[in-house]
Structure formats: C-alpha cells, structure tokens
Amino acid sequence: ANTLGLVAVKANGEVLDCMNTLKKDNTGYHLKHLFVGSEGTLGFVTEVAIQCPPKPQSVSLALLGVVDFEHALRTFRLARTMLCEILSSCELMDDNCVTPVVNTLGVRNPLAEYPFYVLIEVSGSNAAHDEEKLNAFLESAMGEGIVSDGTYTNEPSRMQNIWQLRERIAEALLRHGFVYKYDVSLPHDDFYQLIPVLQERLRGTEAQIVSGYGHLGDGNLHLNICSPEFSSELLAQIEPFVFKWISERGGSISAEHGIGFKKTKFLKFSKSDAAIRTMQQIKQLFDPQGILNPYKVLPPE
Amino acid sequence: ANTLGLVAVKANGEVLDCMNTLKKDNTGYHLKHLFVGSEGTLGFVTEVAIQCPPKPQSVSLALLGVVDFEHALRTFRLARTMLCEILSSCELMDDNCVTPVVNTLGVRNPLAEYPFYVLIEVSGSNAAHDEEKLNAFLESAMGEGIVSDGTYTNEPSRMQNIWQLRERIAEALLRHGFVYKYDVSLPHDDFYQLIPVLQERLRGTEAQIVSGYGHLGDGNLHLNICSPEFSSELLAQIEPFVFKWISERGGSISAEHGIGFKKTKFLKFSKSDAAIRTMQQIKQLFDPQGILNPYKVLPPE
C-alpha cells in the first residue's frame, strides 16, 4: 500500500518503468503490484518510491498481562476503539515465548507471570493527549477486568526493555535446538487456536515448546515449535496439517515472508486453482524461459 | 490499498477467486490489484472485501482564507505536522470556484472573499483533544500569517454548509454552460500552477472561467474550464496541451476517474511505452477476444 512506483527489468532485458511519486494515479493497470511480493520471479526491481509517514512526536508503550487469549482479543478490541488513531502496535506473546527470553537471555519481565502478554504501542503528535488516552484505556481495561496487570512508559530505555521481550523471542527459542517456524495470518477469532491444537497433536513427540506470538492487530501469528534437533518425523506431523488447518479457516500460509522454494507445493492452501493458473500465465508472459529466480513462488506445472 | 480480496469472472467464463479478508497475505502474485482500476476490461468483479476503519467519534471542520497558493500549501504542510493523525481532509478551492457556488446556488460563505480557501477536516476519538489540536494549529497558522482568516465548527449543520462550498462546485459551474473537466494529480509544488498557465493560454478564447479545486493533501486537482457552449477550437487549445504539461511534471492525467474511451490516446502521457505494451499483453492474456468493455483503457495496438 505504501509503494508508489517502481522500475523493473524484465527477463528479456526490457526496462519496465512504472515509477510514480503520486498518491493517486488511475491510468491503466496497476502493474507495480505484480512486482511487490513476487520475490524476483517477474522482474528485477531497480528503483522504488515509498510513501513515508511523518515521524511521530511522541511514543509510549504498555505491557499488559492477561489470563487467556479471549482476554487478549478483548484488550485489542478495546484498544482499537479507545486508542484508535494513535494505536501503532498491538502484539501478543504467550508465556511459552516470554519465559525463554527471560530465562535464557536474562531480559527482565516487569510484570508477574501471565499466560499471555499484550504489548500496546501508541504514536502521536501530542504527548499529553496520548498519555491521557492511554491512561483512560488502561483504566477501562483494568476496571472491566480485561487486563490483570500492566505497566506503561515513554522512557526510551524502559521501552527498549519491553520491546526486547517481544523482539528477542526468535533468538531465545533458537537456543533450545531446532525451531520449526511459521508466519501465518488468521481471522481474529481463530488467531491463537492453532497453538493448543498443535500442543495436543504433538504431545509425546520430540516437540518441546509449541508457542505463538505476533502482530495481533494485523492477524499475523508467528508459530514456533522447538525440538532438540531437526526431525523429519516431527515435520511430517506438522506439515501439511498446519497449512490445511489454516486454509480451512480462510487464513494465509505466509503473512509476510512469501513462498520461496520450500512452500510452492503449499501455495494451493492459500490460493485457488484458478488464481495459481493465472499466476503461471503471468510468469510465462514476463519470463517465458524461466530464468528469473527459478523454482520460487509457483509450483511446477 | 483497502481492497482485501475479490472474485472476478474472466472473459472465458472462468471464476477467478482472489477473495481474502486478511490484512497480510504474501502468497503468490497479488492478482486483485490487476482488477482494481481496470474498468472491467480484465474481468467482471462479482465480490469484493473492503477494509473499513472505525467510524470516528468526533469530527470538526475549519474553513480558512489565504492570499495565494503558496500560503495554501504552507497551510497544508503545517496541518500535516500539527494535526498529523487526526487530519482527515485538506481541500483547496480558488475563488473562481467558490464565487459561483455563492452567487449561483446561494450557499453562504462564512468568510470574506479570498483568492484561495483551504478546508481542513479533523477526525478522531476524543473531541476535546481534537479541538485542542485544531486550536493550536489555527493559532500558529494565523500567528505566522499563513492564514488570513478562518472559522471552525463541529456543529453538523454548519459543517454541512461549509462542505457545500466545496461539494457543489461542479453543479455551480455547470450553470455557466459547458464545462471541460479534468481530474489530475500533480506534485505539491506544481499543484496549482496549471491554472494561471491555462488562464494565460486561453485569454481571448470562449473560456470564461478557468478554475481549480481539489484534494490538496492527495495532490489531486480538479481543473474546470467553462465556456457558453462546447467548442472544438477551445478543446484543441486545451488538449493535448494539458496532458503534456502534466506529463512533464511527473503528474497523472487521471487521478481518480480512470481512462475510459476518451483518454486512451492520452494514456502515454502518464505511462511509459513499455508499461502500455505490458498492459496490452495482460489484456490479451485475460481477454483474447476483446469482449470485456471494449475500446476502454488501452489505445488500439
């Protein structure tokens, strides 16, 4: 949505100039979007214009402890209503994620232990207004019993500490051996349900930690499964089960990271047969000899 | 940017299911964007999912008088900085647009006459905060002499009156006879420059009013030229001059309304030859017999 224009070189060497710095342009087909997310399989992007919002004057961060996922979702919904135009992040972390960050990396958790944590960031142009909105939100959230405990700060070093609890999860989990990582989108009501389903399914296998965290506001879950070392038996328990489960709920098997070459055979769980055939026709049109980033994104025909 | 997914029927009757209600989905090529803005030439859209933001709790509107376009642009830039997350509209109107609305339709202008008017709308979740931000903005804008006069309100009937000054321009200009209408995008520094250039160029012709208004925040200008009746000589003075002038400044010859069948020969002023060739190839792929909305968007090959 923030890519205004780009220039790409096609497989035949032709320079396809779709450069633009305008917010609105409704002339012809919007070709730039074909290149965004195509992982270099349709052309080599050499220039891009991106719309940048103004840097916010004020940023504050709250870390909240909640008793279950339902309360986490209610926290998000209340934040969307009460913080509205200043809500800039709403992240979820379960205790299976946060505990390794605390125990393995020594990051301090300013709250007591809770099954789930919600991180709320607000960004705005007036610090006093933002703080007042955040206070009103926290009062409601705690008053209604949605949130059990919480802390908030606009002090940079304390904000950094809280963000570490979220941003160092991948690093902490890797210390436990091999990590099977998935980056998926799900409708909000199903957002976390995949984790207990997998915990049940993988009981008795080598899986030691089955954890979920991610961008709750965007519906984007990071599923991480840790085992002492890679096991193809465990992998066979996870895939394609995970992708089928997501597909049945209208989710996406790759929210941010794309398809690459490992997921081409699973693309069908997120895209219809007709859409995949159309993608193959477009690939054929842009790169008839298949020389651009071969074996990526699309399954073999 | 707000279209999450859609279903389209292709020329061969095949249903292309690109439905999705997720904010993030990075699986394969983003086909939905090919249909948005393609004016029915690639497929018949039968379903669409659109992301809707929450309805704002509070809305206020200011009408400001400024002495020239440079001051209008400074007003926008100050608003973007000081009103930031609550700025929901920034519209520009010159006096050639507003005077007909007042004189012909009897809409009241709450300000004295100014060469330019800027309309600023703010929308947010806290009326007191929004009013405080709007007051601080107006104090700065008037204190620094950017704005000469202004009024603001959150009273629905008064807001409706102010919006009429903007929204009934097209209706008022039509009372003067024939209107040559253009809907273009331009970089901010060149946004209004086209109007005096055309006023000079069309001096001595049948053109009676050459006026400009539009979405300043989006860089989207509505150029309107009025003459007592349609004149092909006057049209020849306007086109393709207007499109060339816009093209030389990196603008778009159609910001919102698309290409239709009247502008296909001017598409080259907004899109590169390579881009137009690629669009023709995509049209050929989706609709080889050319049965979907023929003669629209693309020039004949």
mmCIF file of C-alpha atoms in Angstrom, chain B:
data_model
loop_
_atom_site.group_PDB
_atom_site.id
_atom_site.type_symbol
_atom_site.label_atom_id
_atom_site.label_comp_id
_atom_site.label_asym_id
_atom_site.label_seq_id
_atom_site.Cartn_x
_atom_site.Cartn_y
_atom_site.Cartn_z
ATOM 1 C CA ALA B 1 -4.982 -0.198 -0.541
ATOM 2 C CA ASN B 2 -8.240 -1.026 1.260
ATOM 3 C CA THR B 3 -9.335 -3.817 -1.082
ATOM 4 C CA LEU B 4 -8.567 -7.057 0.758
ATOM 5 C CA GLY B 5 -9.874 -9.522 -1.801
ATOM 6 C CA LEU B 6 -12.225 -10.027 -4.722
ATOM 7 C CA VAL B 7 -13.774 -12.560 -7.065
ATOM 8 C CA ALA B 8 -13.771 -11.846 -10.806
ATOM 9 C CA VAL B 9 -15.196 -13.695 -13.786
ATOM 10 C CA LYS B 10 -12.777 -13.838 -16.702
ATOM 11 C CA ALA B 11 -13.723 -13.436 -20.369
ATOM 12 C CA ASN B 12 -13.788 -17.211 -20.840
ATOM 13 C CA GLY B 13 -16.302 -17.601 -18.004
ATOM 14 C CA GLU B 14 -13.750 -18.887 -15.526
ATOM 15 C CA VAL B 15 -14.317 -17.698 -11.955
ATOM 16 C CA LEU B 16 -11.072 -16.272 -10.566
ATOM 17 C CA ASP B 17 -11.337 -16.467 -6.798
ATOM 18 C CA CYS B 18 -8.985 -13.962 -5.140
ATOM 19 C CA MET B 19 -11.217 -13.493 -2.087
ATOM 20 C CA ASN B 20 -9.465 -12.710 1.170
ATOM 21 C CA THR B 21 -10.325 -10.826 4.353
ATOM 22 C CA LEU B 22 -6.823 -10.771 5.824
ATOM 23 C CA LYS B 23 -4.656 -7.704 6.331
ATOM 24 C CA LYS B 24 -1.495 -9.606 5.460
ATOM 25 C CA ASP B 25 -1.162 -12.310 2.832
ATOM 26 C CA ASN B 26 2.042 -12.773 0.891
ATOM 27 C CA THR B 27 1.333 -15.925 -1.090
ATOM 28 C CA GLY B 28 1.932 -15.603 -4.828
ATOM 29 C CA TYR B 29 1.241 -12.656 -7.103
ATOM 30 C CA HIS B 30 -1.231 -10.046 -5.887
ATOM 31 C CA LEU B 31 -3.746 -10.520 -8.700
ATOM 32 C CA LYS B 32 -6.534 -8.480 -7.080
ATOM 33 C CA HIS B 33 -4.694 -5.247 -7.935
ATOM 34 C CA LEU B 34 -4.961 -6.038 -11.651
ATOM 35 C CA PHE B 35 -8.743 -5.714 -11.395
ATOM 36 C CA VAL B 36 -8.824 -2.582 -9.223
ATOM 37 C CA GLY B 37 -8.891 0.330 -11.694
ATOM 38 C CA SER B 38 -9.022 -1.863 -14.811
ATOM 39 C CA GLU B 39 -12.540 -0.599 -15.557
ATOM 40 C CA GLY B 40 -13.976 -4.024 -16.295
ATOM 41 C CA THR B 41 -11.562 -4.736 -19.138
ATOM 42 C CA LEU B 42 -9.896 -7.748 -17.486
ATOM 43 C CA GLY B 43 -12.837 -9.357 -15.731
ATOM 44 C CA PHE B 44 -16.231 -8.860 -14.220
ATOM 45 C CA VAL B 45 -15.858 -8.294 -10.461
ATOM 46 C CA THR B 46 -18.656 -10.097 -8.618
ATOM 47 C CA GLU B 47 -17.500 -9.893 -4.977
ATOM 48 C CA VAL B 48 -15.166 -7.619 -3.077
ATOM 49 C CA ALA B 49 -13.948 -7.381 0.547
ATOM 50 C CA ILE B 50 -13.025 -3.890 1.730
ATOM 51 C CA GLN B 51 -11.330 -2.936 4.970
ATOM 52 C CA CYS B 52 -13.331 -0.289 6.821
ATOM 53 C CA PRO B 53 -11.731 1.916 9.502
ATOM 54 C CA PRO B 54 -13.757 2.529 12.692
ATOM 55 C CA LYS B 55 -16.165 5.476 12.462
ATOM 56 C CA PRO B 56 -14.536 8.482 14.184
ATOM 57 C CA GLN B 57 -16.081 9.672 17.462
ATOM 58 C CA SER B 58 -15.534 13.328 16.694
ATOM 59 C CA VAL B 59 -15.295 15.429 13.522
ATOM 60 C CA SER B 60 -14.535 19.149 13.161
ATOM 61 C CA LEU B 61 -14.177 21.350 10.128
ATOM 62 C CA ALA B 62 -12.282 24.596 9.519
ATOM 63 C CA LEU B 63 -12.580 26.960 6.549
ATOM 64 C CA LEU B 64 -9.547 29.191 6.057
ATOM 65 C CA GLY B 65 -8.910 32.130 3.734
ATOM 66 C CA VAL B 66 -5.400 32.543 2.283
ATOM 67 C CA VAL B 67 -3.874 35.136 -0.048
ATOM 68 C CA ASP B 68 -2.198 32.873 -2.618
ATOM 69 C CA PHE B 69 -1.391 29.265 -3.445
ATOM 70 C CA GLU B 70 1.946 29.364 -1.656
ATOM 71 C CA HIS B 71 0.105 30.179 1.576
ATOM 72 C CA ALA B 72 -2.390 27.385 0.894
ATOM 73 C CA LEU B 73 0.493 24.934 0.553
ATOM 74 C CA ARG B 74 2.085 26.217 3.763
ATOM 75 C CA THR B 75 -1.297 25.720 5.468
ATOM 76 C CA PHE B 76 -1.380 22.090 4.320
ATOM 77 C CA ARG B 77 2.186 21.457 5.453
ATOM 78 C CA LEU B 78 1.542 22.963 8.892
ATOM 79 C CA ALA B 79 -1.667 20.909 9.194
ATOM 80 C CA ARG B 80 0.167 17.718 8.295
ATOM 81 C CA THR B 81 2.682 18.410 11.078
ATOM 82 C CA MET B 82 0.369 19.732 13.793
ATOM 83 C CA LEU B 83 -2.794 17.716 13.099
ATOM 84 C CA CYS B 84 -0.961 14.609 11.907
ATOM 85 C CA GLU B 85 -3.012 11.559 12.982
ATOM 86 C CA ILE B 86 -6.376 13.415 13.038
ATOM 87 C CA LEU B 87 -6.100 15.241 9.679
ATOM 88 C CA SER B 88 -8.780 13.602 7.525
ATOM 89 C CA SER B 89 -9.233 16.158 4.684
ATOM 90 C CA CYS B 90 -7.285 19.054 3.224
ATOM 91 C CA GLU B 91 -9.159 20.616 0.312
ATOM 92 C CA LEU B 92 -8.248 23.643 -1.787
ATOM 93 C CA MET B 93 -10.695 25.907 -3.646
ATOM 94 C CA ASP B 94 -9.864 29.022 -5.627
ATOM 95 C CA ASP B 95 -12.255 31.993 -5.717
ATOM 96 C CA ASN B 96 -13.202 31.112 -9.335
ATOM 97 C CA CYS B 97 -14.847 28.002 -7.866
ATOM 98 C CA VAL B 98 -16.338 29.413 -4.670
ATOM 99 C CA THR B 99 -17.853 32.591 -6.159
ATOM 100 C CA PRO B 100 -20.208 30.633 -8.498
ATOM 101 C CA VAL B 101 -21.365 28.442 -5.578
ATOM 102 C CA VAL B 102 -22.200 31.594 -3.583
ATOM 103 C CA ASN B 103 -23.702 33.625 -6.461
ATOM 104 C CA THR B 104 -25.470 30.882 -8.412
ATOM 105 C CA LEU B 105 -26.579 28.463 -5.697
ATOM 106 C CA GLY B 106 -26.896 30.913 -2.801
ATOM 107 C CA VAL B 107 -24.609 28.976 -0.436
ATOM 108 C CA ARG B 108 -23.322 31.260 2.343
ATOM 109 C CA ASN B 109 -19.567 31.886 2.592
ATOM 110 C CA PRO B 110 -18.837 32.476 6.287
ATOM 111 C CA LEU B 111 -15.578 34.297 5.445
ATOM 112 C CA ALA B 112 -14.793 37.461 3.490
ATOM 113 C CA GLU B 113 -13.607 36.929 -0.101
ATOM 114 C CA TYR B 114 -10.132 35.469 -0.504
ATOM 115 C CA PRO B 115 -8.207 34.280 -3.565
ATOM 116 C CA PHE B 116 -7.993 30.784 -2.052
ATOM 117 C CA TYR B 117 -9.786 28.788 0.605
ATOM 118 C CA VAL B 118 -8.444 25.763 2.458
ATOM 119 C CA LEU B 119 -10.861 23.377 4.112
ATOM 120 C CA ILE B 120 -9.383 21.294 6.936
ATOM 121 C CA GLU B 121 -11.301 18.380 8.447
ATOM 122 C CA VAL B 122 -10.101 16.508 11.527
ATOM 123 C CA SER B 123 -11.499 13.172 12.752
ATOM 124 C CA GLY B 124 -10.538 11.441 15.955
ATOM 125 C CA SER B 125 -11.551 9.512 19.034
ATOM 126 C CA ASN B 126 -11.544 12.348 21.602
ATOM 127 C CA ALA B 127 -13.385 15.605 20.849
ATOM 128 C CA ALA B 128 -11.522 17.648 23.499
ATOM 129 C CA HIS B 129 -8.111 16.536 22.205
ATOM 130 C CA ASP B 130 -9.097 17.189 18.607
ATOM 131 C CA GLU B 131 -10.359 20.691 19.423
ATOM 132 C CA GLU B 132 -7.172 21.474 21.344
ATOM 133 C CA LYS B 133 -5.014 20.347 18.408
ATOM 134 C CA LEU B 134 -7.143 22.289 15.925
ATOM 135 C CA ASN B 135 -6.961 25.423 18.097
ATOM 136 C CA ALA B 136 -3.188 25.166 18.407
ATOM 137 C CA PHE B 137 -2.928 24.721 14.630
ATOM 138 C CA LEU B 138 -5.160 27.742 13.914
ATOM 139 C CA GLU B 139 -3.225 29.897 16.395
ATOM 140 C CA SER B 140 0.061 29.001 14.702
ATOM 141 C CA ALA B 141 -1.334 29.421 11.191
ATOM 142 C CA MET B 142 -2.791 32.861 11.962
ATOM 143 C CA GLY B 143 0.084 33.924 14.238
ATOM 144 C CA GLU B 144 2.615 33.182 11.496
ATOM 145 C CA GLY B 145 0.437 34.975 8.929
ATOM 146 C CA ILE B 146 -0.045 31.824 6.828
ATOM 147 C CA VAL B 147 -3.820 32.053 7.114
ATOM 148 C CA SER B 148 -5.598 35.443 6.859
ATOM 149 C CA ASP B 149 -8.954 34.486 8.298
ATOM 150 C CA GLY B 150 -10.750 31.354 9.418
ATOM 151 C CA THR B 151 -13.686 29.747 11.138
ATOM 152 C CA TYR B 152 -14.197 26.296 12.582
ATOM 153 C CA THR B 153 -17.088 24.253 13.887
ATOM 154 C CA ASN B 154 -18.143 20.790 14.955
ATOM 155 C CA GLU B 155 -21.833 21.628 14.652
ATOM 156 C CA PRO B 156 -23.305 19.330 11.956
ATOM 157 C CA SER B 157 -25.426 21.946 10.123
ATOM 158 C CA ARG B 158 -22.562 24.465 9.992
ATOM 159 C CA MET B 159 -20.166 21.746 8.793
ATOM 160 C CA GLN B 160 -22.655 20.820 6.090
ATOM 161 C CA ASN B 161 -22.809 24.474 4.979
ATOM 162 C CA ILE B 162 -19.014 24.651 4.677
ATOM 163 C CA TRP B 163 -18.852 21.332 2.794
ATOM 164 C CA GLN B 164 -21.426 22.666 0.320
ATOM 165 C CA LEU B 165 -18.963 25.371 -0.721
ATOM 166 C CA ARG B 166 -16.705 22.538 -1.838
ATOM 167 C CA GLU B 167 -19.094 19.824 -2.930
ATOM 168 C CA ARG B 168 -21.437 21.930 -5.058
ATOM 169 C CA ILE B 169 -18.685 23.473 -7.205
ATOM 170 C CA ALA B 170 -19.287 21.090 -10.129
ATOM 171 C CA GLU B 171 -23.024 21.843 -10.024
ATOM 172 C CA ALA B 172 -22.478 25.633 -9.883
ATOM 173 C CA LEU B 173 -20.003 25.669 -12.780
ATOM 174 C CA LEU B 174 -22.403 23.676 -14.998
ATOM 175 C CA ARG B 175 -24.880 26.585 -14.746
ATOM 176 C CA HIS B 176 -22.428 28.627 -16.826
ATOM 177 C CA GLY B 177 -22.756 26.445 -19.895
ATOM 178 C CA PHE B 178 -20.291 23.749 -20.986
ATOM 179 C CA VAL B 179 -17.544 22.582 -18.618
ATOM 180 C CA TYR B 180 -14.270 20.963 -19.725
ATOM 181 C CA LYS B 181 -13.397 18.826 -16.698
ATOM 182 C CA TYR B 182 -10.045 17.305 -15.769
ATOM 183 C CA ASP B 183 -9.126 15.240 -12.749
ATOM 184 C CA VAL B 184 -5.351 15.146 -12.429
ATOM 185 C CA SER B 185 -2.557 14.521 -9.930
ATOM 186 C CA LEU B 186 0.451 16.800 -9.603
ATOM 187 C CA PRO B 187 3.416 17.097 -7.241
ATOM 188 C CA HIS B 188 2.585 19.616 -4.498
ATOM 189 C CA ASP B 189 4.875 22.405 -5.721
ATOM 190 C CA ASP B 190 3.217 22.359 -9.170
ATOM 191 C CA PHE B 191 -0.271 21.658 -7.841
ATOM 192 C CA TYR B 192 -1.967 24.938 -8.800
ATOM 193 C CA GLN B 193 0.489 26.303 -11.382
ATOM 194 C CA LEU B 194 -1.526 24.758 -14.226
ATOM 195 C CA ILE B 195 -4.412 27.210 -13.628
ATOM 196 C CA PRO B 196 -2.561 30.522 -14.299
ATOM 197 C CA VAL B 197 -0.752 28.834 -17.215
ATOM 198 C CA LEU B 198 -4.126 27.967 -18.767
ATOM 199 C CA GLN B 199 -5.690 31.337 -17.917
ATOM 200 C CA GLU B 200 -2.878 32.952 -19.906
ATOM 201 C CA ARG B 201 -3.089 30.426 -22.764
ATOM 202 C CA LEU B 202 -6.880 30.701 -23.102
ATOM 203 C CA ARG B 203 -7.068 34.518 -22.907
ATOM 204 C CA GLY B 204 -9.239 35.770 -25.789
ATOM 205 C CA THR B 205 -10.952 32.399 -26.366
ATOM 206 C CA GLU B 206 -14.516 31.485 -25.389
ATOM 207 C CA ALA B 207 -13.239 30.250 -21.990
ATOM 208 C CA GLN B 208 -14.983 32.278 -19.288
ATOM 209 C CA ILE B 209 -13.824 30.610 -16.098
ATOM 210 C CA VAL B 210 -10.591 28.643 -15.593
ATOM 211 C CA SER B 211 -10.714 27.302 -12.064
ATOM 212 C CA GLY B 212 -9.049 24.759 -9.814
ATOM 213 C CA TYR B 213 -10.034 22.932 -6.677
ATOM 214 C CA GLY B 214 -9.393 19.550 -5.199
ATOM 215 C CA HIS B 215 -7.797 17.265 -2.680
ATOM 216 C CA LEU B 216 -4.626 19.216 -1.897
ATOM 217 C CA GLY B 217 -3.497 16.608 0.631
ATOM 218 C CA ASP B 218 -3.609 13.902 -2.045
ATOM 219 C CA GLY B 219 -2.123 16.101 -4.799
ATOM 220 C CA ASN B 220 -5.361 15.679 -6.775
ATOM 221 C CA LEU B 221 -6.513 18.781 -8.726
ATOM 222 C CA HIS B 222 -9.892 19.227 -10.414
ATOM 223 C CA LEU B 223 -9.385 21.600 -13.328
ATOM 224 C CA ASN B 224 -12.597 23.090 -14.735
ATOM 225 C CA ILE B 225 -12.883 25.361 -17.757
ATOM 226 C CA CYS B 226 -16.284 26.910 -18.557
ATOM 227 C CA SER B 227 -17.468 28.261 -21.900
ATOM 228 C CA PRO B 228 -21.017 29.212 -23.009
ATOM 229 C CA GLU B 229 -21.188 26.094 -25.190
ATOM 230 C CA PHE B 230 -18.923 23.301 -26.423
ATOM 231 C CA SER B 231 -16.266 24.477 -28.868
ATOM 232 C CA SER B 232 -13.891 22.115 -30.643
ATOM 233 C CA GLU B 233 -11.490 25.049 -31.197
ATOM 234 C CA LEU B 234 -11.314 25.661 -27.458
ATOM 235 C CA LEU B 235 -10.893 21.917 -26.804
ATOM 236 C CA ALA B 236 -7.965 21.887 -29.241
ATOM 237 C CA GLN B 237 -6.358 24.671 -27.200
ATOM 238 C CA ILE B 238 -6.730 22.615 -24.021
ATOM 239 C CA GLU B 239 -5.851 19.080 -25.226
ATOM 240 C CA PRO B 240 -3.298 17.631 -25.530
ATOM 241 C CA PHE B 241 -1.572 20.698 -24.017
ATOM 242 C CA VAL B 242 -2.896 19.963 -20.503
ATOM 243 C CA PHE B 243 -1.775 16.316 -20.612
ATOM 244 C CA LYS B 244 1.696 17.204 -21.926
ATOM 245 C CA TRP B 245 2.146 19.865 -19.229
ATOM 246 C CA ILE B 246 1.152 17.348 -16.531
ATOM 247 C CA SER B 247 3.357 14.632 -18.015
ATOM 248 C CA GLU B 248 6.416 16.898 -17.981
ATOM 249 C CA ARG B 249 5.942 17.399 -14.243
ATOM 250 C CA GLY B 250 5.515 13.713 -13.374
ATOM 251 C CA GLY B 251 1.773 14.061 -12.774
ATOM 252 C CA SER B 252 -1.123 11.795 -13.668
ATOM 253 C CA ILE B 253 -3.691 12.650 -16.358
ATOM 254 C CA SER B 254 -6.355 10.817 -14.346
ATOM 255 C CA ALA B 255 -6.166 10.712 -10.572
ATOM 256 C CA GLU B 256 -9.499 9.073 -9.753
ATOM 257 C CA HIS B 257 -11.766 8.664 -12.748
ATOM 258 C CA GLY B 258 -9.732 6.350 -14.949
ATOM 259 C CA ILE B 259 -9.170 6.374 -18.714
ATOM 260 C CA GLY B 260 -12.491 5.261 -20.218
ATOM 261 C CA PHE B 261 -12.635 5.540 -24.003
ATOM 262 C CA LYS B 262 -11.976 9.301 -24.319
ATOM 263 C CA LYS B 263 -8.464 9.251 -22.852
ATOM 264 C CA THR B 264 -6.975 6.036 -24.299
ATOM 265 C CA LYS B 265 -4.855 8.060 -26.751
ATOM 266 C CA PHE B 266 -3.502 10.148 -23.864
ATOM 267 C CA LEU B 267 -2.500 7.195 -21.663
ATOM 268 C CA LYS B 268 1.059 7.610 -22.997
ATOM 269 C CA PHE B 269 1.325 10.900 -21.083
ATOM 270 C CA SER B 270 1.095 9.018 -17.771
ATOM 271 C CA LYS B 271 2.533 5.606 -18.598
ATOM 272 C CA SER B 272 5.746 4.504 -20.321
ATOM 273 C CA ASP B 273 5.645 2.704 -23.690
ATOM 274 C CA ALA B 274 6.948 -0.448 -22.014
ATOM 275 C CA ALA B 275 4.191 -0.277 -19.381
ATOM 276 C CA ILE B 276 1.472 0.172 -22.024
ATOM 277 C CA ARG B 277 2.845 -2.772 -24.047
ATOM 278 C CA THR B 278 2.781 -4.904 -20.885
ATOM 279 C CA MET B 279 -0.815 -3.832 -20.176
ATOM 280 C CA GLN B 280 -1.782 -4.859 -23.719
ATOM 281 C CA GLN B 281 -0.174 -8.265 -23.170
ATOM 282 C CA ILE B 282 -2.112 -8.715 -19.931
ATOM 283 C CA LYS B 283 -5.351 -7.696 -21.669
ATOM 284 C CA GLN B 284 -4.582 -10.279 -24.380
ATOM 285 C CA LEU B 285 -3.982 -12.925 -21.708
ATOM 286 C CA PHE B 286 -7.207 -12.251 -19.775
ATOM 287 C CA ASP B 287 -9.497 -11.413 -22.683
ATOM 288 C CA PRO B 288 -8.015 -12.633 -26.003
ATOM 289 C CA GLN B 289 -11.162 -11.832 -27.992
ATOM 290 C CA GLY B 290 -11.529 -8.338 -26.533
ATOM 291 C CA ILE B 291 -15.121 -8.811 -25.400
ATOM 292 C CA LEU B 292 -14.823 -7.162 -21.955
ATOM 293 C CA ASN B 293 -15.664 -3.429 -22.032
ATOM 294 C CA PRO B 294 -14.085 -2.959 -25.473
ATOM 295 C CA TYR B 295 -12.310 0.235 -26.601
ATOM 296 C CA LYS B 296 -11.644 1.220 -22.968
ATOM 297 C CA VAL B 297 -8.416 1.976 -21.060
ATOM 298 C CA LEU B 298 -5.826 0.853 -23.636
ATOM 299 C CA PRO B 299 -5.064 2.508 -27.009
ATOM 300 C CA PRO B 300 -5.553 0.330 -30.107
ATOM 301 C CA GLU B 301 -2.328 -1.573 -30.883
#
